[in-house]
Amino acid sequence: MTAKNLPFEQSEYDMRMVRVRNAMSEKSLDAIIISDPSNMAWLTGYDGWSFYVHQCVVLPMQGNPLCFVRAQDRNGAIRTVWMPDDDCHGYDEKLVQNLPQHPMQELAAVMHERGIAAGRIGVEMDNYWYSAQAHVELVNGLHSATLVDATGLVNWQRAIKSTTEISYMKIAGQIVTRMHSRIRDLIEPGLPKNEMVAEIYHSGCLGIDGHGGDYPAIVPLLPSGSDASAPHLTWNDDPFKSGESTFFEIAGCYKRYHCPTSRTIFLGTPPRRFLDVEKAVVEGIDAGLEQARAGNQCQEIAHAFCSILEKRTGIKKESRCGYPVGISYPPDWGERTMSLRPGDETILQVGMTFHFIPAVWQDDWGMEITESFVITEHGAETLADVPRALFVKP
Amino acid sequence: MTAKNLPFEQSEYDMRMVRVRNAMSEKSLDAIIISDPSNMAWLTGYDGWSFYVHQCVVLPMQGNPLCFVRAQDRNGAIRTVWMPDDDCHGYDEKLVQNLPQHPMQELAAVMHERGIAAGRIGVEMDNYWYSAQAHVELVNGLHSATLVDATGLVNWQRAIKSTTEISYMKIAGQIVTRMHSRIRDLIEPGLPKNEMVAEIYHSGCLGIDGHGGDYPAIVPLLPSGSDASAPHLTWNDDPFKSGESTFFEIAGCYKRYHCPTSRTIFLGTPPRRFLDVEKAVVEGIDAGLEQARAGNQCQEIAHAFCSILEKRTGIKKESRCGYPVGISYPPDWGERTMSLRPGDETILQVGMTFHFIPAVWQDDWGMEITESFVITEHGAETLADVPRALFVKP
């Protein structure tokens, strides 16, 4: 076997399998096909930028998971998963992007060979990485099985983080703290935005104290002025301008674990409404974090923030105020389970980690001041340490 | 309307619609639902990191496309698409990651309202961004329509690039040329890989001659030593070592257009087999590029390369030797249509652009020397200008 250098002890992977199998039992599943790379990595350690072709992990109720990747990626699987090489299957290269041939045809055959092709088999119906065609192929190929929607089943098991996971997220928090400090130092009117992004990446990859930075699941988002009403614009080579604000939505990342944190910077003298909203947002974050206690519900954090925002500024927030974070691959660093929004009654528990993003996007401007936090025995603990304010550079 | 700054003239978008509609006609489609962000951007200009939630463009046979995004992203759509604001629909935030509620339910309603919910409607069945559940929702919601597989329909229309597209790819080529030069300057035993990645990103984002760099659809891949047998490993904070080779698979990116180019660097004195393979690969690339002429078939490039590789080294290449490139969003910079591999009889045409990646991955090492090129009237023209060799740093 190739030397491996996994980010977690075997006992932690074992515990994760137990959690997933308990959830599978509740749904009377005999196996689950996991297409989400974040779920694959969390369960087996599999790591690599190979999710642009079909791949998955199959976990039956007994025995090891099967890591099913393209032939070319089998060496990557062998190097990164905790299972022995026999549990890494590389499918025929001819099946890569070569319709009507499809990798799921070979997966069905392999599952038959391994005796895990019958019964109730979960699939992640609403996951990016499980295409409509993949489902058609598996329905055809696994004719003695019933495919059952198991979207989010594994994601939910990721919600409560281990001590090691939290330690990685705290390193990510230190990385993003340094990234924001670099941004504040460098920003000035006339600096092209792409040059700022060069520095953001540089700082994020350097990491901190010998802990190298990994790639965040989302690229830096930094719209300025009225473009800041559009949360997901990336960047171009226009310069920052005096009289405009820019929000920086970025994350530190360490061993695939994320700490997203956003801040907004105003170049020049901010108008009254900016300062008013800043004050309300900061007060609302305090109120939200106060509610981020084990035993409370997700929605209580949102209620606390939104009521202060509305009372102080008249702004009604329509979008959610946050989501869980942890291990992730593109395109999203959120876990896609809970949301910090009205109606989400999930009970908060110690070890859960969230990106609290009570952003304000108006028609011609926007402000993001956000915090990632972990719920401890004593309430919320933030993971980064960036001054919680609208930063003004006159 | 908000000021727009689109990367192409309206006439180019118009021409693209004509191409797509011609292809739709051949399949007797009344409309097509386009979920792939690269296809969405190519057709409408839509740009933003919002593909982690459901979104799409709907193109009927007559009239403007509809850009269907999350409410929060409507401002981004308004800023980046060529259509008027009325053709940008923002769906209810409550539908975001909140199953069993699903954005495709609202899409079906909107298509009914716009009178484009009947007939034969194409969907991208095997696209990441069209999940199995999205399909279930549309089958239910578009009860008077027949959903037809149209995977790749738009991708195929992207194959032949315009003059402007090629000019962007040439800028991307200059960017990746500079990135490789930076790598060659900096690499040395002891340098942690994440620090090298910091410099790669820095250089890529800086761009060239005032053309700011954009984010490539794939992060830098740089496995070393025996890990180079695994093409899709990313990086960690281990140092480069003497006596090991590393390949750098990276791309320059400009306005979402890519020029991928890989090179391999050996620190120390390379063993004989490296030099033998290098010689064969370089000779094979020459032979492949010689075949990259309008009128030839995709497979002829692969045949030319593979036969030289096998004759000189005994290595039989199993995986494909390349794929088309151009505009792209994560997770892939390939276009997922043609492949440079045996059996692909697609006729090469002037204006097609490929990443020719005749990589050699063996069980305990790997070598990548690659070229992106455009097919011109006079044969293949490479887009970057990096010395085509195994780079050795003693």
Coordinates of N, CA, C and O in Angstrom, one line a residue, chain A residues 47-54 70 72-73 75-76 79-80 93-94 96-99 102 125-136 149 151 194-195 197-199 201-202 205-207 210-215 217-219 221 226-227 229-235 237 254 318-320 330-332 336-337 339 341 361-363, chain B residues 47-54 70 72-73 75-76 79-80 93-94 96-99 102 125-136 149 151 194-195 197-199 201-202 205-207 210-215 217-219 221 226-227 229-235 237 254 318-320 330-332 336-337 339 341 361-363:
Chain A
D47 N -9.6 12.9 -1.9 CA -9.3 14.3 -2.2 C -8.6 14.4 -3.5 O -7.7 13.7 -3.9
G48 N -9.2 15.3 -4.3 CA -8.6 15.5 -5.7 C -9.6 16.3 -6.5 O -10.8 16.3 -6.2
W49 N -9.1 17.1 -7.4 CA -10.0 17.9 -8.3 C -10.4 17.0 -9.5 O -10.0 17.2 -10.6
S50 N -11.3 16.0 -9.2 CA -11.7 15.0 -10.2 C -13.2 15.0 -10.3 O -13.7 14.2 -11.1
F51 N -13.9 15.9 -9.6 CA -15.3 15.8 -9.6 C -16.0 16.4 -10.9 O -17.2 16.5 -11.0
Y52 N -15.1 16.7 -11.9 CA -15.7 17.2 -13.2 C -16.0 16.0 -14.0 O -16.5 16.1 -15.1
V53 N -15.7 14.8 -13.5 CA -16.3 13.6 -14.2 C -17.1 12.8 -13.1 O -16.9 13.1 -11.9
H54 N -17.9 11.9 -13.5 CA -18.7 11.1 -12.6 C -17.8 10.3 -11.7 O -16.8 9.7 -12.1
R70 N -12.7 7.5 -11.9 CA -12.2 7.2 -13.3 C -10.8 6.5 -13.1 O -10.1 6.8 -12.1
Q72 N -8.0 6.9 -14.4 CA -6.9 7.9 -14.2 C -6.8 8.4 -12.7 O -5.7 8.8 -12.3
D73 N -7.9 8.3 -12.0 CA -7.9 8.9 -10.7 C -7.7 7.8 -9.6 O -7.7 8.1 -8.4
N75 N -5.1 6.2 -8.8 CA -3.9 6.4 -8.0 C -4.1 7.5 -7.0 O -3.5 7.5 -5.9
G76 N -4.9 8.5 -7.3 CA -5.3 9.5 -6.4 C -6.1 9.0 -5.2 O -5.9 9.3 -4.1
R79 N -4.0 7.0 -2.8 CA -3.2 7.9 -2.0 C -4.0 8.6 -0.9 O -3.4 9.1 0.0
T80 N -5.3 8.7 -1.1 CA -6.0 9.6 -0.1 C -7.1 9.0 0.7 O -7.5 9.6 1.7
E93 N -11.6 4.5 -19.0 CA -11.4 5.9 -19.5 C -12.3 6.2 -20.7 O -12.7 7.3 -21.0
K94 N -12.7 5.1 -21.4 CA -13.6 5.3 -22.5 C -15.0 5.9 -22.1 O -15.7 6.4 -23.0
V96 N -15.4 8.3 -20.1 CA -15.3 9.8 -19.7 C -15.9 10.7 -20.8 O -15.4 10.7 -22.0
Q97 N -17.0 11.4 -20.5 CA -17.5 12.3 -21.4 C -17.7 11.8 -22.8 O -17.2 12.4 -23.8
N98 N -18.4 10.6 -22.9 CA -18.5 9.9 -24.1 C -19.9 9.3 -24.3 O -20.0 8.1 -24.5
L99 N -20.9 10.1 -24.1 CA -22.3 9.6 -24.2 C -22.5 8.9 -25.6 O -21.9 9.4 -26.5
H102 N -21.7 5.6 -20.3 CA -21.9 6.4 -19.1 C -21.2 5.6 -17.9 O -21.4 4.4 -17.8
M125 N -30.3 12.8 -4.8 CA -31.1 13.3 -5.9 C -30.9 14.8 -6.3 O -30.9 15.1 -7.4
D126 N -30.7 15.6 -5.2 CA -30.6 17.0 -5.5 C -29.2 17.5 -5.3 O -29.0 18.6 -4.8
N127 N -28.2 16.7 -5.7 CA -26.9 17.1 -5.6 C -26.3 17.4 -7.0 O -26.6 16.7 -8.0
Y128 N -25.5 18.5 -7.1 CA -24.9 18.9 -8.4 C -24.3 17.7 -9.1 O -24.3 17.5 -10.3
W129 N -23.7 16.8 -8.3 CA -22.8 15.8 -8.8 C -23.6 14.5 -9.2 O -23.0 13.5 -9.6
Y130 N -24.9 14.6 -9.0 CA -25.7 13.5 -9.4 C -26.7 14.0 -10.5 O -27.8 14.5 -10.2
S131 N -26.3 13.8 -11.7 CA -27.0 14.4 -12.8 C -28.3 13.6 -13.1 O -28.4 12.4 -12.7
A132 N -29.2 14.2 -13.8 CA -30.4 13.5 -14.2 C -30.1 12.2 -15.0 O -30.7 11.2 -14.8
Q133 N -29.1 12.3 -15.8 CA -28.7 11.1 -16.6 C -28.1 10.0 -15.8 O -28.3 8.8 -16.0
A134 N -27.3 10.4 -14.8 CA -26.7 9.4 -13.9 C -27.8 8.6 -13.2 O -27.7 7.4 -13.1
H135 N -28.9 9.3 -12.9 CA -30.0 8.6 -12.2 C -30.7 7.7 -13.2 O -31.0 6.5 -12.9
V136 N -30.9 8.1 -14.4 CA -31.5 7.3 -15.4 C -30.7 6.0 -15.6 O -31.2 4.9 -15.6
D149 N -34.5 8.6 -2.5 CA -33.8 9.9 -2.3 C -33.1 10.0 -1.0 O -33.8 9.8 0.1
T151 N -30.9 12.8 -0.4 CA -30.2 14.1 -0.5 C -30.0 14.6 0.9 O -30.9 14.6 1.7
N194 N -8.2 43.1 -9.8 CA -7.5 41.8 -9.9 C -6.2 41.8 -9.2 O -5.7 40.7 -8.7
E195 N -5.5 43.0 -9.0 CA -4.3 43.0 -8.2 C -4.6 42.7 -6.8 O -3.8 42.1 -6.1
V197 N -7.0 40.8 -5.8 CA -7.3 39.4 -5.7 C -6.0 38.6 -5.7 O -5.9 37.6 -5.0
A198 N -5.0 39.1 -6.5 CA -3.7 38.4 -6.5 C -3.2 38.3 -5.0 O -2.6 37.3 -4.6
E199 N -3.3 39.4 -4.3 CA -2.8 39.5 -2.9 C -3.7 38.6 -2.0 O -3.1 38.0 -1.0
Y201 N -5.3 35.8 -2.8 CA -4.9 34.4 -3.0 C -3.5 34.2 -2.4 O -3.3 33.1 -1.8
H202 N -2.7 35.1 -2.6 CA -1.3 34.9 -2.1 C -1.3 34.7 -0.6 O -0.8 33.7 0.0
C205 N -3.1 31.3 0.4 CA -2.3 30.1 0.2 C -1.1 30.0 1.1 O -0.7 28.9 1.5
L206 N -0.5 31.2 1.4 CA 0.6 31.1 2.4 C 0.2 30.5 3.7 O 1.0 29.8 4.3
G207 N -1.0 30.8 4.1 CA -1.5 30.2 5.4 C -0.8 30.9 6.5 O -0.5 32.1 6.5
G210 N 3.2 28.0 9.3 CA 3.5 26.7 8.7 C 2.3 25.8 8.3 O 2.5 24.7 7.8
H211 N 1.1 26.3 8.5 CA -0.1 25.6 8.1 C -0.4 26.2 6.7 O -1.0 27.3 6.6
G212 N -0.1 25.4 5.6 CA -0.4 26.0 4.3 C -1.9 26.1 4.0 O -2.7 25.3 4.4
G213 N -2.2 27.2 3.3 CA -3.6 27.4 2.9 C -4.0 26.5 1.7 O -3.2 26.2 0.8
D214 N -5.3 26.1 1.8 CA -5.9 25.3 0.8 C -6.8 26.2 0.0 O -7.0 27.4 0.3
Y215 N -7.4 25.6 -1.2 CA -8.3 26.5 -2.0 C -9.7 26.5 -1.4 O -10.3 25.5 -1.1
A217 N -13.7 26.9 -1.4 CA -14.7 26.3 -2.4 C -15.4 27.4 -3.2 O -16.1 27.1 -4.2
I218 N -15.2 28.6 -2.8 CA -15.7 29.8 -3.6 C -14.6 30.8 -3.8 O -13.8 30.9 -2.9
V219 N -14.5 31.4 -5.0 CA -13.5 32.3 -5.2 C -13.8 33.7 -4.5 O -15.0 33.9 -4.1
L221 N -15.2 37.1 -3.7 CA -16.3 37.9 -4.2 C -16.0 39.3 -3.7 O -15.9 39.5 -2.5
S226 N -22.4 50.2 -6.7 CA -23.8 49.6 -6.9 C -23.7 48.2 -7.2 O -24.7 47.4 -7.0
D227 N -22.6 47.7 -7.7 CA -22.4 46.3 -8.0 C -22.5 45.4 -6.7 O -22.8 44.2 -6.8
S229 N -24.7 45.4 -4.8 CA -26.1 44.9 -4.7 C -26.2 43.5 -5.2 O -27.2 42.8 -5.1
A230 N -25.2 43.0 -5.9 CA -25.2 41.7 -6.6 C -24.1 40.8 -5.9 O -23.0 41.0 -6.1
P231 N -24.6 40.0 -5.0 CA -23.7 39.3 -4.0 C -22.6 38.4 -4.7 O -21.6 38.2 -4.1
H232 N -22.9 37.9 -5.9 CA -22.0 36.9 -6.4 C -21.2 37.3 -7.6 O -20.7 36.4 -8.4
L233 N -21.0 38.6 -7.8 CA -20.0 39.0 -8.8 C -18.6 38.7 -8.3 O -18.3 38.8 -7.1
T234 N -17.7 38.4 -9.3 CA -16.4 38.1 -8.9 C -15.5 39.4 -9.0 O -15.7 40.3 -8.2
W235 N -14.7 39.5 -10.0 CA -13.8 40.7 -10.1 C -13.5 40.9 -11.6 O -13.7 40.1 -12.5
D237 N -10.7 44.0 -13.9 CA -9.5 44.8 -13.7 C -9.8 46.3 -13.5 O -8.9 47.1 -13.7
Y254 N -8.2 25.4 5.3 CA -7.1 24.5 5.7 C -7.5 23.1 5.7 O -8.6 22.7 6.3
E318 N -34.8 39.4 3.4 CA -35.6 38.3 2.8 C -34.8 37.0 2.7 O -35.3 35.9 2.9
S319 N -33.5 37.1 2.5 CA -32.7 35.9 2.3 C -32.2 35.4 3.7 O -32.2 36.2 4.7
R320 N -31.7 34.2 3.7 CA -31.3 33.6 5.0 C -30.1 34.3 5.6 O -29.3 35.0 4.9
P330 N -15.7 23.0 -4.2 CA -16.6 23.8 -5.0 C -17.8 23.1 -5.5 O -17.7 21.9 -5.6
P331 N -18.9 23.7 -5.7 CA -19.1 25.2 -5.8 C -19.5 25.9 -4.5 O -19.8 27.1 -4.6
D332 N -19.6 25.2 -3.4 CA -20.3 25.8 -2.2 C -19.5 25.5 -1.0 O -19.1 24.3 -0.8
R336 N -25.5 22.9 3.1 CA -26.8 22.6 2.5 C -27.7 21.7 3.3 O -28.2 20.7 2.8
T337 N -27.8 22.0 4.6 CA -28.7 21.3 5.5 C -29.6 22.4 6.2 O -30.6 22.8 5.6
S339 N -30.5 26.2 7.7 CA -30.3 27.6 7.3 C -30.7 28.4 8.5 O -31.6 28.1 9.3
R341 N -32.7 30.9 9.2 CA -33.8 31.7 8.7 C -35.1 31.3 9.4 O -35.2 30.2 10.0
W361 N -28.2 43.5 1.2 CA -28.1 43.9 -0.3 C -29.3 44.7 -0.7 O -30.4 44.2 -0.7
Q362 N -29.0 46.0 -1.0 CA -30.1 46.9 -1.4 C -30.0 47.0 -2.9 O -29.1 46.4 -3.5
D363 N -30.9 47.8 -3.5 CA -30.9 47.9 -5.0 C -29.6 48.5 -5.6 O -29.3 48.2 -6.7
Chain B
D47 N -22.8 36.2 -15.6 CA -21.5 35.9 -15.0 C -21.6 36.1 -13.5 O -22.1 37.2 -13.0
G48 N -21.3 35.1 -12.7 CA -21.3 35.3 -11.2 C -21.1 33.9 -10.6 O -21.4 32.9 -11.3
W49 N -20.6 33.9 -9.4 CA -20.4 32.6 -8.7 C -21.7 32.2 -8.0 O -21.8 32.3 -6.8
S50 N -22.7 31.9 -8.8 CA -24.0 31.6 -8.2 C -24.5 30.2 -8.5 O -25.6 29.9 -8.2
F51 N -23.7 29.5 -9.2 CA -24.1 28.1 -9.7 C -24.2 27.1 -8.6 O -24.5 25.9 -8.9
Y52 N -24.0 27.5 -7.3 CA -24.1 26.6 -6.2 C -25.6 26.5 -5.8 O -25.9 25.7 -5.0
V53 N -26.4 27.3 -6.4 CA -27.9 27.1 -6.3 C -28.4 26.9 -7.7 O -27.8 27.2 -8.7
H54 N -29.6 26.3 -7.8 CA -30.2 26.1 -9.1 C -30.4 27.4 -9.9 O -30.8 28.4 -9.3
R70 N -31.7 33.0 -8.6 CA -32.2 33.3 -7.3 C -32.5 34.8 -7.2 O -31.7 35.6 -7.8
Q72 N -31.7 36.9 -5.0 CA -30.5 37.6 -4.6 C -29.6 37.8 -5.8 O -28.8 38.8 -5.7
D73 N -29.6 37.0 -6.8 CA -28.7 37.1 -7.9 C -29.3 37.9 -9.1 O -28.6 38.1 -10.1
N75 N -29.8 41.0 -9.4 CA -29.0 42.2 -9.6 C -27.8 41.9 -10.4 O -27.3 42.7 -11.2
G76 N -27.2 40.7 -10.2 CA -26.1 40.3 -10.9 C -26.4 40.0 -12.4 O -25.7 40.3 -13.3
R79 N -26.9 43.1 -14.3 CA -25.6 43.7 -14.7 C -24.8 43.0 -15.7 O -23.8 43.6 -16.3
T80 N -25.1 41.8 -16.0 CA -24.2 41.0 -16.8 C -24.8 40.4 -18.1 O -24.0 40.1 -19.0
E93 N -36.3 33.4 -2.5 CA -35.2 33.0 -1.6 C -35.6 31.8 -0.8 O -34.8 31.0 -0.4
K94 N -36.9 31.6 -0.5 CA -37.3 30.5 0.3 C -37.0 29.1 -0.3 O -37.0 28.1 0.3
V96 N -34.3 28.3 -1.8 CA -32.9 28.0 -1.8 C -32.6 26.9 -0.7 O -32.8 27.1 0.5
Q97 N -32.1 25.8 -1.2 CA -31.6 24.7 -0.4 C -32.7 24.4 0.8 O -32.3 24.4 1.9
N98 N -33.9 24.2 0.4 CA -35.0 24.1 1.3 C -36.0 23.0 0.8 O -37.2 23.3 0.8
L99 N -35.5 21.8 0.5 CA -36.3 20.7 0.1 C -37.4 20.5 1.1 O -37.2 20.6 2.3
H102 N -38.6 23.5 -4.2 CA -37.5 23.4 -5.2 C -37.7 24.5 -6.2 O -38.7 24.8 -6.7
M125 N -29.4 16.7 -19.6 CA -29.5 15.6 -18.7 C -28.3 15.2 -18.0 O -28.3 14.8 -16.9
D126 N -27.1 15.3 -18.7 CA -25.9 14.8 -18.0 C -25.0 16.0 -17.7 O -23.8 15.9 -17.8
N127 N -25.6 17.0 -17.2 CA -24.8 18.2 -16.8 C -24.8 18.2 -15.3 O -25.8 18.0 -14.6
Y128 N -23.6 18.6 -14.7 CA -23.6 18.7 -13.2 C -24.7 19.5 -12.7 O -25.3 19.2 -11.6
W129 N -25.1 20.6 -13.4 CA -25.9 21.6 -12.8 C -27.4 21.2 -13.0 O -28.3 22.0 -12.7
Y130 N -27.6 20.1 -13.6 CA -29.0 19.6 -13.8 C -29.2 18.3 -13.0 O -28.9 17.2 -13.5
S131 N -29.6 18.5 -11.7 CA -29.6 17.3 -10.8 C -30.8 16.4 -11.2 O -31.8 16.8 -11.8
A132 N -30.7 15.2 -10.7 CA -31.8 14.2 -10.9 C -33.1 14.8 -10.3 O -34.2 14.7 -10.9
Q133 N -33.0 15.5 -9.2 CA -34.3 16.1 -8.6 C -34.8 17.2 -9.4 O -36.0 17.4 -9.6
A134 N -33.9 18.1 -10.0 CA -34.4 19.1 -10.9 C -35.2 18.5 -12.0 O -36.3 19.1 -12.4
H135 N -34.8 17.4 -12.5 CA -35.5 16.8 -13.6 C -36.9 16.3 -13.2 O -37.9 16.5 -13.8
V136 N -36.9 15.7 -12.0 CA -38.2 15.2 -11.5 C -39.1 16.4 -11.3 O -40.3 16.3 -11.7
D149 N -33.6 15.0 -24.0 CA -32.2 15.1 -23.7 C -31.5 16.0 -24.7 O -31.5 15.7 -25.9
T151 N -28.2 17.3 -23.8 CA -26.9 17.4 -23.2 C -25.9 17.7 -24.4 O -25.9 17.1 -25.4
N194 N 2.5 25.0 -1.1 CA 1.5 26.0 -0.9 C 2.1 27.4 -1.2 O 1.4 28.3 -1.7
E195 N 3.4 27.6 -0.9 CA 4.0 28.9 -1.2 C 4.1 29.1 -2.7 O 4.0 30.2 -3.3
V197 N 2.1 27.8 -4.9 CA 0.7 28.0 -5.3 C 0.3 29.5 -5.1 O -0.3 30.1 -5.9
A198 N 0.8 30.1 -4.0 CA 0.5 31.5 -3.7 C 1.1 32.3 -4.9 O 0.4 33.3 -5.3
E199 N 2.3 32.0 -5.4 CA 2.9 32.7 -6.4 C 2.2 32.5 -7.8 O 2.1 33.4 -8.6
Y201 N -1.0 31.7 -8.2 CA -2.3 32.5 -8.2 C -2.0 34.0 -8.4 O -2.6 34.7 -9.1
H202 N -0.9 34.5 -7.7 CA -0.6 35.9 -7.8 C -0.3 36.3 -9.2 O -0.8 37.3 -9.7
C205 N -3.5 36.1 -11.5 CA -4.5 37.2 -11.3 C -3.9 38.5 -11.8 O -4.7 39.3 -12.3
L206 N -2.6 38.7 -11.6 CA -2.1 40.0 -12.1 C -2.3 40.1 -13.6 O -2.6 41.2 -14.1
G207 N -2.2 39.0 -14.3 CA -2.5 39.1 -15.8 C -1.3 39.7 -16.5 O -0.2 39.6 -16.0
G210 N -2.0 45.0 -18.4 CA -3.3 45.6 -18.0 C -4.5 44.8 -18.2 O -5.6 45.2 -17.9
H211 N -4.3 43.5 -18.7 CA -5.4 42.6 -18.8 C -5.4 41.8 -17.5 O -4.6 40.8 -17.4
G212 N -6.4 42.0 -16.6 CA -6.4 41.3 -15.4 C -6.8 39.9 -15.5 O -7.6 39.5 -16.3
G213 N -6.1 39.0 -14.7 CA -6.4 37.6 -14.8 C -7.7 37.3 -14.1 O -8.1 37.9 -13.1
D214 N -8.4 36.3 -14.6 CA -9.6 35.8 -14.1 C -9.3 34.4 -13.4 O -8.2 33.9 -13.5
Y215 N -10.3 33.9 -12.7 CA -10.1 32.6 -12.0 C -10.2 31.4 -13.0 O -11.3 31.3 -13.7
A217 N -11.1 27.6 -14.2 CA -12.1 26.7 -13.8 C -11.6 25.5 -13.0 O -12.4 24.8 -12.4
I218 N -10.3 25.3 -13.0 CA -9.6 24.3 -12.2 C -8.5 24.9 -11.4 O -7.8 25.8 -11.9
V219 N -8.3 24.5 -10.2 CA -7.2 25.1 -9.4 C -5.9 24.4 -9.8 O -5.9 23.4 -10.5
L221 N -2.8 22.2 -10.3 CA -2.6 20.8 -9.9 C -1.1 20.6 -10.0 O -0.5 20.9 -11.0
S226 N 6.1 10.3 -6.8 CA 5.2 9.2 -7.2 C 3.7 9.7 -7.2 O 2.9 9.1 -7.8
D227 N 3.5 10.8 -6.5 CA 2.1 11.4 -6.5 C 1.7 11.9 -7.9 O 0.6 12.0 -8.2
S229 N 1.7 10.3 -10.4 CA 0.9 9.3 -11.1 C -0.6 9.5 -10.9 O -1.4 8.9 -11.5
A230 N -0.9 10.5 -10.1 CA -2.3 10.8 -9.7 C -2.6 12.2 -10.3 O -2.3 13.2 -9.6
P231 N -3.2 12.3 -11.4 CA -3.3 13.6 -12.1 C -4.0 14.7 -11.4 O -3.8 15.9 -11.7
H232 N -4.9 14.4 -10.5 CA -5.8 15.4 -10.0 C -5.6 15.8 -8.5 O -6.5 16.3 -7.9
L233 N -4.4 15.4 -8.0 CA -4.1 15.9 -6.7 C -3.8 17.4 -6.7 O -3.3 17.9 -7.7
T234 N -4.2 18.1 -5.7 CA -4.0 19.6 -5.6 C -2.6 19.8 -4.9 O -1.6 19.6 -5.5
W235 N -2.6 20.3 -3.7 CA -1.3 20.6 -3.1 C -1.5 20.5 -1.6 O -2.6 20.4 -1.0
D237 N 1.3 21.4 2.2 CA 2.4 22.3 2.5 C 3.8 21.6 2.6 O 4.7 22.0 3.2
Y254 N -8.7 34.7 -18.9 CA -9.1 36.1 -19.2 C -10.5 36.2 -19.6 O -10.9 35.5 -20.6
E318 N -3.8 5.1 -22.5 CA -5.2 4.7 -22.4 C -6.2 5.9 -22.4 O -7.3 5.8 -23.0
S319 N -5.8 7.0 -21.7 CA -6.8 8.1 -21.6 C -6.6 9.0 -22.8 O -5.7 9.0 -23.6
R320 N -7.6 9.9 -23.0 CA -7.7 10.7 -24.1 C -6.5 11.7 -24.1 O -5.9 12.0 -23.1
P330 N -16.0 26.5 -13.2 CA -15.7 25.3 -12.5 C -16.9 24.3 -12.7 O -18.0 24.8 -12.8
P331 N -16.6 23.0 -12.7 CA -15.4 22.4 -12.3 C -14.5 22.0 -13.4 O -13.5 21.3 -13.2
D332 N -14.8 22.4 -14.6 CA -14.0 21.8 -15.8 C -13.7 23.0 -16.8 O -14.6 23.7 -17.1
R336 N -16.4 19.4 -23.0 CA -17.2 18.2 -22.9 C -18.0 17.9 -24.2 O -19.2 17.6 -24.1
T337 N -17.3 17.9 -25.3 CA -17.9 17.5 -26.6 C -17.0 16.5 -27.3 O -17.1 15.4 -27.0
S339 N -13.3 14.7 -28.1 CA -12.1 14.3 -27.4 C -11.1 13.9 -28.4 O -11.4 13.4 -29.5
R341 N -9.1 11.4 -29.1 CA -8.9 10.0 -28.8 C -9.3 9.1 -29.9 O -10.2 9.5 -30.7
W361 N 0.9 9.2 -17.4 CA 0.9 8.9 -16.0 C 1.2 7.4 -15.8 O 0.4 6.5 -16.3
Q362 N 2.3 7.1 -15.1 CA 2.7 5.7 -14.9 C 2.3 5.4 -13.4 O 1.8 6.3 -12.7
D363 N 2.7 4.2 -13.0 CA 2.3 3.8 -11.6 C 3.0 4.6 -10.5 O 2.4 4.8 -9.4

